[in-house]
Amino acid sequence: MIEELTFRFERDVTEFPNRLAITAVDDTGERQLDEWYETGVSVAMVEQPLFSAGSVLEGEQTNLLKCGLSGRWIVAIPAENETVELDVRDVADDDSSYLDEPLPIDKDTLVEALIEFAESYRKKRAESDPDPCALTRLDVGIADARRRLEYYRDNRSQDGYQPTINREHLETFLLECRSRDRLREFVAETGEIGPFVRQLLENDDGEYVETMYRQLFNREYDAIAREGLEVLREHPDERASVYIVGVALESNPTFAVPALEILSQVDHEILIDIVRERVRADDPVIARAAIDALASLDPESLDPNERDRVVSHFQYGREATEDEALESRIDEALSQLE
């Protein structure tokens, strides 16, 4: 059984190529593994095992560290009881091992070693290149792996574990790391975007709020944006209107429909400007949502020019559809404008 395990980069973290050194010592004090593998160095490489800590603790086979230049994966393999087996495998062949036998190790010993490796890399990275996105990715991964490990030690399982992210890291994610896939997946798992948007509703700092709405909706249409839209659907905020125009024009109804609903409540001028082609959308769900959004407008709030444009949009949509239900909805809406 491996009692001590260390991972380290043998060269400065800015150097390429580098070497990942691994030392594994068993319970008799004998070194069972003392090797290095040529590799590049990146945040993605180091964060991989951090965000995979839950899989390790659940005893699942998990790819941990990829040493691409030498074609090696450091892998955790399921084993009995509270252990896994550490193996070194070929990147191109999942079944081929470079060890005589995989090394048995307690799950928490392995995860602790991976956390310490990441903490060491984070410290060196901060000294050489303190990029806020890179450091946030590492900080969030380290914190989550540490919480998962503590949860496992208390419960011997990951059942019921809820990931979380603090406000500072969430803001940095939105401002600096919005397109980073693994961190984006993690933030979506936390469910923290909804509470964050509800806090924005109460925030009087208009510049800050608009910046956050822009970051939420102006770059990616994903689970992060969807969670924000669902909050605004129930509690519209006109400060978000200009940033969800692109979402309203999206071809996916999951995003377009709530965006159209929000615009109908907070900024009918923008809605009227952008909705014409939506009433003829290929997706009938989006077309119906566009018609409903226009129909929800209070005729008394529209000036004569706006009324004429709304009528024109309805007529444009009616000419294009063969859906009887949609035709009936348009006719009903037109009658309200007479």
CSV table of C-alpha atoms in Angstrom, one decimal:
chain,number,residue,atom,x,y,z
A,1,MET,CA,0.0,0.0,0.0
A,2,ILE,CA,1.3,3.4,-1.0
A,3,GLU,CA,1.7,5.7,2.1
A,4,GLU,CA,3.4,8.7,0.5
A,5,LEU,CA,2.9,10.1,-2.9
A,6,THR,CA,4.3,13.3,-4.5
A,7,PHE,CA,3.9,14.9,-7.8
A,8,ARG,CA,6.2,17.8,-8.9
A,9,PHE,CA,7.5,19.6,-11.9
A,10,GLU,CA,11.3,19.2,-12.0
A,11,ARG,CA,11.8,22.5,-13.9
A,12,ASP,CA,10.5,26.0,-13.5
A,13,VAL,CA,6.8,26.0,-14.4
A,14,THR,CA,7.5,28.5,-17.2
A,15,GLU,CA,9.9,26.1,-18.9
A,16,PHE,CA,8.9,23.9,-21.9
A,17,PRO,CA,9.3,21.1,-22.2
A,18,ASN,CA,9.1,20.1,-18.5
A,19,ARG,CA,9.2,16.9,-16.5
A,20,LEU,CA,6.5,15.6,-14.2
A,21,ALA,CA,8.2,13.6,-11.4
A,22,ILE,CA,6.2,11.0,-9.4
A,23,THR,CA,7.5,9.4,-6.2
A,24,ALA,CA,5.5,6.7,-4.5
A,25,VAL,CA,6.6,5.1,-1.2
A,26,ASP,CA,4.9,2.1,0.4
A,27,ASP,CA,4.2,1.3,4.0
A,28,THR,CA,7.6,-0.3,4.4
A,29,GLY,CA,9.4,2.8,3.3
A,30,GLU,CA,10.4,1.3,-0.1
A,31,ARG,CA,10.0,3.4,-3.3
A,32,GLN,CA,7.6,1.7,-5.6
A,33,LEU,CA,7.7,4.4,-8.2
A,34,ASP,CA,10.3,7.1,-8.8
A,35,GLU,CA,10.0,8.3,-12.4
A,36,TRP,CA,9.6,11.4,-14.5
A,37,TYR,CA,7.6,11.9,-17.7
A,38,GLU,CA,8.2,14.7,-20.2
A,39,THR,CA,5.3,17.0,-20.5
A,40,GLY,CA,4.2,20.6,-21.1
A,41,VAL,CA,2.8,22.6,-18.3
A,42,SER,CA,-0.6,24.3,-18.2
A,43,VAL,CA,-3.4,25.2,-15.9
A,44,ALA,CA,-5.7,22.8,-17.7
A,45,MET,CA,-3.3,19.9,-16.9
A,46,VAL,CA,-3.2,20.8,-13.2
A,47,GLU,CA,-6.9,21.5,-12.8
A,48,GLN,CA,-7.9,18.3,-14.4
A,49,PRO,CA,-7.4,16.1,-11.3
A,50,LEU,CA,-8.8,18.7,-9.1
A,51,PHE,CA,-12.2,18.8,-10.8
A,52,SER,CA,-12.0,15.0,-11.1
A,53,ALA,CA,-11.5,14.5,-7.3
A,54,GLY,CA,-15.1,13.4,-6.9
A,55,SER,CA,-14.7,10.6,-9.4
A,56,VAL,CA,-11.6,9.4,-7.6
A,57,LEU,CA,-13.4,9.4,-4.2
A,58,GLU,CA,-16.3,7.5,-5.7
A,59,GLY,CA,-13.9,4.9,-6.9
A,60,GLU,CA,-14.3,5.5,-10.6
A,61,GLN,CA,-11.6,5.1,-13.2
A,62,THR,CA,-10.3,8.6,-13.7
A,63,ASN,CA,-7.6,10.1,-16.0
A,64,LEU,CA,-5.7,12.4,-13.7
A,65,LEU,CA,-2.6,13.9,-15.3
A,66,LYS,CA,-1.7,13.8,-19.0
A,67,CYS,CA,2.0,13.9,-19.9
A,68,GLY,CA,1.4,14.5,-23.6
A,69,LEU,CA,5.0,14.8,-24.7
A,70,SER,CA,5.7,11.3,-23.4
A,71,GLY,CA,2.3,9.9,-24.3
A,72,ARG,CA,1.4,9.0,-20.7
A,73,TRP,CA,-1.7,9.3,-18.6
A,74,ILE,CA,-1.6,9.0,-14.8
A,75,VAL,CA,-4.7,7.1,-14.0
A,76,ALA,CA,-6.8,6.1,-11.0
A,77,ILE,CA,-8.4,2.6,-11.3
A,78,PRO,CA,-11.2,1.2,-9.2
A,79,ALA,CA,-10.2,-1.2,-6.4
A,80,GLU,CA,-11.7,-2.6,-3.3
A,81,ASN,CA,-12.8,-0.9,-0.1
A,82,GLU,CA,-11.4,2.6,0.3
A,83,THR,CA,-8.6,2.3,-2.2
A,84,VAL,CA,-7.9,2.9,-5.8
A,85,GLU,CA,-4.9,1.8,-7.9
A,86,LEU,CA,-2.5,4.3,-9.5
A,87,ASP,CA,-1.3,3.4,-12.9
A,88,VAL,CA,0.7,4.9,-15.8
A,89,ARG,CA,-0.9,4.2,-19.1
A,90,ASP,CA,-0.4,5.0,-22.8
A,91,VAL,CA,-2.5,7.9,-24.0
A,92,ALA,CA,-3.3,6.0,-27.3
A,93,ASP,CA,-4.1,2.7,-25.6
A,94,ASP,CA,-6.1,2.8,-22.4
A,95,ASP,CA,-5.3,-0.8,-21.6
A,96,SER,CA,-1.5,-0.7,-21.7
A,97,SER,CA,0.3,-0.1,-18.5
A,98,TYR,CA,3.9,1.1,-18.0
A,99,LEU,CA,4.0,-0.4,-14.5
A,100,ASP,CA,4.6,-4.0,-13.6
A,101,GLU,CA,1.6,-3.7,-11.3
A,102,PRO,CA,-0.7,-0.8,-10.5
A,103,LEU,CA,0.0,0.7,-7.1
A,104,PRO,CA,-2.8,0.4,-4.4
A,105,ILE,CA,-3.4,3.7,-2.5
A,106,ASP,CA,-6.1,5.1,-0.3
A,107,LYS,CA,-8.4,7.4,-2.1
A,108,ASP,CA,-7.8,10.3,0.3
A,109,THR,CA,-4.0,9.9,0.2
A,110,LEU,CA,-4.2,10.2,-3.6
A,111,VAL,CA,-6.5,13.2,-3.6
A,112,GLU,CA,-4.4,14.9,-0.9
A,113,ALA,CA,-1.3,14.4,-3.0
A,114,LEU,CA,-3.0,16.0,-6.0
A,115,ILE,CA,-4.1,19.0,-4.0
A,116,GLU,CA,-0.6,19.5,-2.7
A,117,PHE,CA,0.7,19.3,-6.2
A,118,ALA,CA,-1.8,21.9,-7.4
A,119,GLU,CA,-1.0,24.2,-4.4
A,120,SER,CA,2.7,24.1,-5.2
A,121,TYR,CA,2.0,24.8,-8.9
A,122,ARG,CA,-0.4,27.7,-8.0
A,123,LYS,CA,2.3,29.3,-5.8
A,124,LYS,CA,4.9,29.2,-8.5
A,125,ARG,CA,2.4,30.3,-11.2
A,126,ALA,CA,1.4,33.3,-9.1
A,127,GLU,CA,5.1,34.4,-8.9
A,128,SER,CA,5.8,34.0,-12.6
A,129,ASP,CA,2.5,34.9,-14.2
A,130,PRO,CA,-0.3,36.1,-11.9
A,131,ASP,CA,-3.1,35.9,-14.5
A,132,PRO,CA,-6.4,36.3,-12.6
A,133,CYS,CA,-8.2,33.7,-14.7
A,134,ALA,CA,-5.5,31.1,-14.3
A,135,LEU,CA,-5.2,31.6,-10.5
A,136,THR,CA,-9.0,31.6,-10.1
A,137,ARG,CA,-9.3,28.3,-12.0
A,138,LEU,CA,-6.7,26.8,-9.6
A,139,ASP,CA,-8.1,28.3,-6.5
A,140,VAL,CA,-11.6,27.1,-7.3
A,141,GLY,CA,-10.4,23.6,-8.2
A,142,ILE,CA,-8.2,23.3,-5.0
A,143,ALA,CA,-11.0,24.6,-2.8
A,144,ASP,CA,-13.5,22.1,-4.3
A,145,ALA,CA,-11.1,19.2,-4.1
A,146,ARG,CA,-10.4,20.0,-0.5
A,147,ARG,CA,-14.1,20.3,0.4
A,148,ARG,CA,-14.8,17.0,-1.4
A,149,LEU,CA,-12.0,15.3,0.5
A,150,GLU,CA,-13.3,16.6,3.9
A,151,TYR,CA,-16.8,15.5,2.9
A,152,TYR,CA,-15.6,12.1,2.0
A,153,ARG,CA,-13.7,11.7,5.2
A,154,ASP,CA,-16.9,12.5,7.1
A,155,ASN,CA,-19.3,10.5,5.0
A,156,ARG,CA,-17.2,7.9,3.0
A,157,SER,CA,-19.1,9.0,-0.1
A,158,GLN,CA,-19.8,11.9,-2.3
A,159,ASP,CA,-23.6,11.4,-2.1
A,160,GLY,CA,-25.2,14.7,-1.2
A,161,TYR,CA,-22.1,16.8,-1.8
A,162,GLN,CA,-22.9,20.3,-3.2
A,163,PRO,CA,-20.2,22.2,-4.9
A,164,THR,CA,-20.0,25.9,-4.2
A,165,ILE,CA,-18.0,29.0,-5.3
A,166,ASN,CA,-17.4,32.2,-3.4
A,167,ARG,CA,-18.5,35.7,-4.7
A,168,GLU,CA,-14.9,36.8,-5.5
A,169,HIS,CA,-14.2,33.8,-7.7
A,170,LEU,CA,-17.6,34.0,-9.3
A,171,GLU,CA,-17.0,37.6,-10.3
A,172,THR,CA,-13.6,36.7,-11.7
A,173,PHE,CA,-15.1,33.9,-13.6
A,174,LEU,CA,-17.6,36.2,-15.3
A,175,LEU,CA,-15.1,38.9,-16.0
A,176,GLU,CA,-12.0,36.9,-17.0
A,177,CYS,CA,-12.9,33.2,-17.5
A,178,ARG,CA,-16.3,33.1,-19.1
A,179,SER,CA,-15.3,30.8,-21.9
A,180,ARG,CA,-13.2,28.4,-19.9
A,181,ASP,CA,-15.1,25.1,-20.3
A,182,ARG,CA,-14.3,23.2,-17.2
A,183,LEU,CA,-14.7,26.2,-14.8
A,184,ARG,CA,-18.0,27.0,-16.7
A,185,GLU,CA,-19.3,23.5,-16.1
A,186,PHE,CA,-18.3,23.8,-12.4
A,187,VAL,CA,-20.1,27.1,-11.9
A,188,ALA,CA,-23.2,25.7,-13.5
A,189,GLU,CA,-23.1,22.8,-11.0
A,190,THR,CA,-23.0,25.1,-8.1
A,191,GLY,CA,-26.3,26.8,-8.8
A,192,GLU,CA,-24.8,30.1,-7.7
A,193,ILE,CA,-25.7,32.2,-10.8
A,194,GLY,CA,-29.4,32.4,-9.7
A,195,PRO,CA,-28.6,33.9,-6.3
A,196,PHE,CA,-26.0,36.2,-7.9
A,197,VAL,CA,-28.5,37.6,-10.4
A,198,ARG,CA,-31.0,38.1,-7.6
A,199,GLN,CA,-28.3,40.2,-5.8
A,200,LEU,CA,-27.8,42.2,-9.0
A,201,LEU,CA,-31.5,43.1,-8.9
A,202,GLU,CA,-31.0,44.8,-5.6
A,203,ASN,CA,-27.7,46.5,-6.5
A,204,ASP,CA,-27.8,50.3,-7.2
A,205,ASP,CA,-24.4,50.4,-8.9
A,206,GLY,CA,-25.6,50.6,-12.5
A,207,GLU,CA,-22.2,50.3,-14.1
A,208,TYR,CA,-21.3,47.2,-12.1
A,209,VAL,CA,-24.7,45.6,-12.8
A,210,GLU,CA,-24.5,46.2,-16.5
A,211,THR,CA,-21.0,44.8,-16.7
A,212,MET,CA,-22.2,41.6,-15.0
A,213,TYR,CA,-25.2,41.3,-17.3
A,214,ARG,CA,-22.9,41.8,-20.3
A,215,GLN,CA,-20.6,39.0,-19.1
A,216,LEU,CA,-23.6,36.8,-18.4
A,217,PHE,CA,-25.3,37.1,-21.7
A,218,ASN,CA,-23.0,38.7,-24.3
A,219,ARG,CA,-20.6,35.9,-24.9
A,220,GLU,CA,-22.0,32.4,-24.4
A,221,TYR,CA,-25.4,30.9,-24.5
A,222,ASP,CA,-25.1,28.1,-22.0
A,223,ALA,CA,-26.3,26.8,-18.7
A,224,ILE,CA,-24.9,29.9,-17.0
A,225,ALA,CA,-26.9,32.2,-19.2
A,226,ARG,CA,-30.0,30.0,-18.9
A,227,GLU,CA,-29.9,30.2,-15.1
A,228,GLY,CA,-29.6,34.0,-15.3
A,229,LEU,CA,-32.5,34.2,-17.7
A,230,GLU,CA,-34.8,32.2,-15.5
A,231,VAL,CA,-34.3,34.6,-12.6
A,232,LEU,CA,-35.0,37.6,-14.9
A,233,ARG,CA,-38.0,35.9,-16.3
A,234,GLU,CA,-39.6,36.1,-12.9
A,235,HIS,CA,-38.0,39.4,-11.9
A,236,PRO,CA,-37.3,41.5,-15.1
A,237,ASP,CA,-34.5,44.1,-14.9
A,238,GLU,CA,-34.4,46.8,-17.6
A,239,ARG,CA,-30.7,47.1,-17.1
A,240,ALA,CA,-30.3,43.7,-18.7
A,241,SER,CA,-32.3,44.4,-21.8
A,242,VAL,CA,-29.6,45.5,-24.2
A,243,TYR,CA,-27.5,42.5,-23.3
A,244,ILE,CA,-30.1,39.9,-24.0
A,245,VAL,CA,-30.9,41.1,-27.5
A,246,GLY,CA,-28.5,38.5,-28.9
A,247,VAL,CA,-30.1,35.8,-26.8
A,248,ALA,CA,-33.5,36.7,-28.1
A,249,LEU,CA,-32.2,36.2,-31.6
A,250,GLU,CA,-30.7,32.8,-30.8
A,251,SER,CA,-32.1,29.7,-32.7
A,252,ASN,CA,-32.4,27.7,-29.5
A,253,PRO,CA,-35.8,28.2,-27.9
A,254,THR,CA,-34.3,27.4,-24.4
A,255,PHE,CA,-32.6,30.8,-24.6
A,256,ALA,CA,-34.7,32.8,-27.1
A,257,VAL,CA,-38.1,32.2,-25.4
A,258,PRO,CA,-37.3,33.6,-22.0
A,259,ALA,CA,-35.3,36.5,-23.5
A,260,LEU,CA,-38.3,37.5,-25.6
A,261,GLU,CA,-40.5,37.3,-22.5
A,262,ILE,CA,-38.1,39.5,-20.6
A,263,LEU,CA,-37.9,42.1,-23.3
A,264,SER,CA,-41.6,42.3,-23.5
A,265,GLN,CA,-41.7,43.3,-19.9
A,266,VAL,CA,-38.8,45.7,-19.7
A,267,ASP,CA,-38.2,47.4,-23.1
A,268,HIS,CA,-40.9,47.2,-25.7
A,269,GLU,CA,-39.0,49.4,-28.1
A,270,ILE,CA,-36.1,46.9,-28.3
A,271,LEU,CA,-38.6,44.1,-28.7
A,272,ILE,CA,-40.4,45.8,-31.6
A,273,ASP,CA,-37.0,46.5,-33.2
A,274,ILE,CA,-35.8,43.0,-33.2
A,275,VAL,CA,-38.8,40.7,-33.3
A,276,ARG,CA,-39.9,40.9,-36.9
A,277,GLU,CA,-37.9,37.8,-38.1
A,278,ARG,CA,-38.7,36.0,-34.9
A,279,VAL,CA,-42.4,35.8,-35.8
A,280,ARG,CA,-41.3,33.8,-38.8
A,281,ALA,CA,-38.8,31.7,-37.0
A,282,ASP,CA,-38.3,28.1,-38.3
A,283,ASP,CA,-38.9,26.9,-34.8
A,284,PRO,CA,-42.6,27.1,-34.0
A,285,VAL,CA,-41.9,27.5,-30.3
A,286,ILE,CA,-39.8,30.7,-30.9
A,287,ALA,CA,-42.4,32.0,-33.4
A,288,ARG,CA,-45.2,31.5,-30.8
A,289,ALA,CA,-43.0,33.2,-28.1
A,290,ALA,CA,-42.4,36.2,-30.4
A,291,ILE,CA,-46.2,36.5,-31.1
A,292,ASP,CA,-47.0,36.2,-27.4
A,293,ALA,CA,-44.3,38.8,-26.5
A,294,LEU,CA,-45.8,41.3,-28.9
A,295,ALA,CA,-49.4,40.4,-27.8
A,296,SER,CA,-48.5,41.1,-24.2
A,297,LEU,CA,-47.7,44.7,-24.9
A,298,ASP,CA,-50.2,47.2,-23.6
A,299,PRO,CA,-51.7,49.0,-26.7
A,300,GLU,CA,-52.1,52.2,-24.6
A,301,SER,CA,-48.3,52.3,-24.1
A,302,LEU,CA,-47.6,52.3,-27.8
A,303,ASP,CA,-47.3,55.5,-29.9
A,304,PRO,CA,-48.9,55.4,-33.4
A,305,ASN,CA,-45.7,54.4,-35.1
A,306,GLU,CA,-45.1,51.6,-32.7
A,307,ARG,CA,-48.7,50.3,-33.1
A,308,ASP,CA,-48.3,50.3,-36.9
A,309,ARG,CA,-45.0,48.3,-36.6
A,310,VAL,CA,-46.6,45.8,-34.2
A,311,VAL,CA,-49.5,45.3,-36.6
A,312,SER,CA,-47.0,44.9,-39.5
A,313,HIS,CA,-45.1,42.3,-37.5
A,314,PHE,CA,-48.3,40.3,-36.8
A,315,GLN,CA,-49.3,40.4,-40.5
A,316,TYR,CA,-45.8,39.4,-41.5
A,317,GLY,CA,-46.0,36.4,-39.2
A,318,ARG,CA,-49.5,35.4,-40.3
A,319,GLU,CA,-48.5,35.4,-44.0
A,320,ALA,CA,-45.7,32.9,-43.3
A,321,THR,CA,-47.4,30.4,-41.0
A,322,GLU,CA,-49.7,27.5,-41.8
A,323,ASP,CA,-50.1,26.7,-38.1
A,324,GLU,CA,-53.8,27.2,-37.3
A,325,ALA,CA,-53.1,27.8,-33.6
A,326,LEU,CA,-50.6,30.5,-34.4
A,327,GLU,CA,-52.9,32.1,-36.9
A,328,SER,CA,-55.6,32.2,-34.3
A,329,ARG,CA,-53.3,33.8,-31.8
A,330,ILE,CA,-52.2,36.5,-34.3
A,331,ASP,CA,-55.8,37.2,-35.2
A,332,GLU,CA,-56.6,37.6,-31.5
A,333,ALA,CA,-53.7,39.9,-30.9
A,334,LEU,CA,-54.6,42.0,-34.0
A,335,SER,CA,-58.2,42.4,-32.7
A,336,GLN,CA,-56.8,44.0,-29.5
A,337,LEU,CA,-55.1,46.6,-31.5
A,338,GLU,CA,-58.1,47.7,-33.5
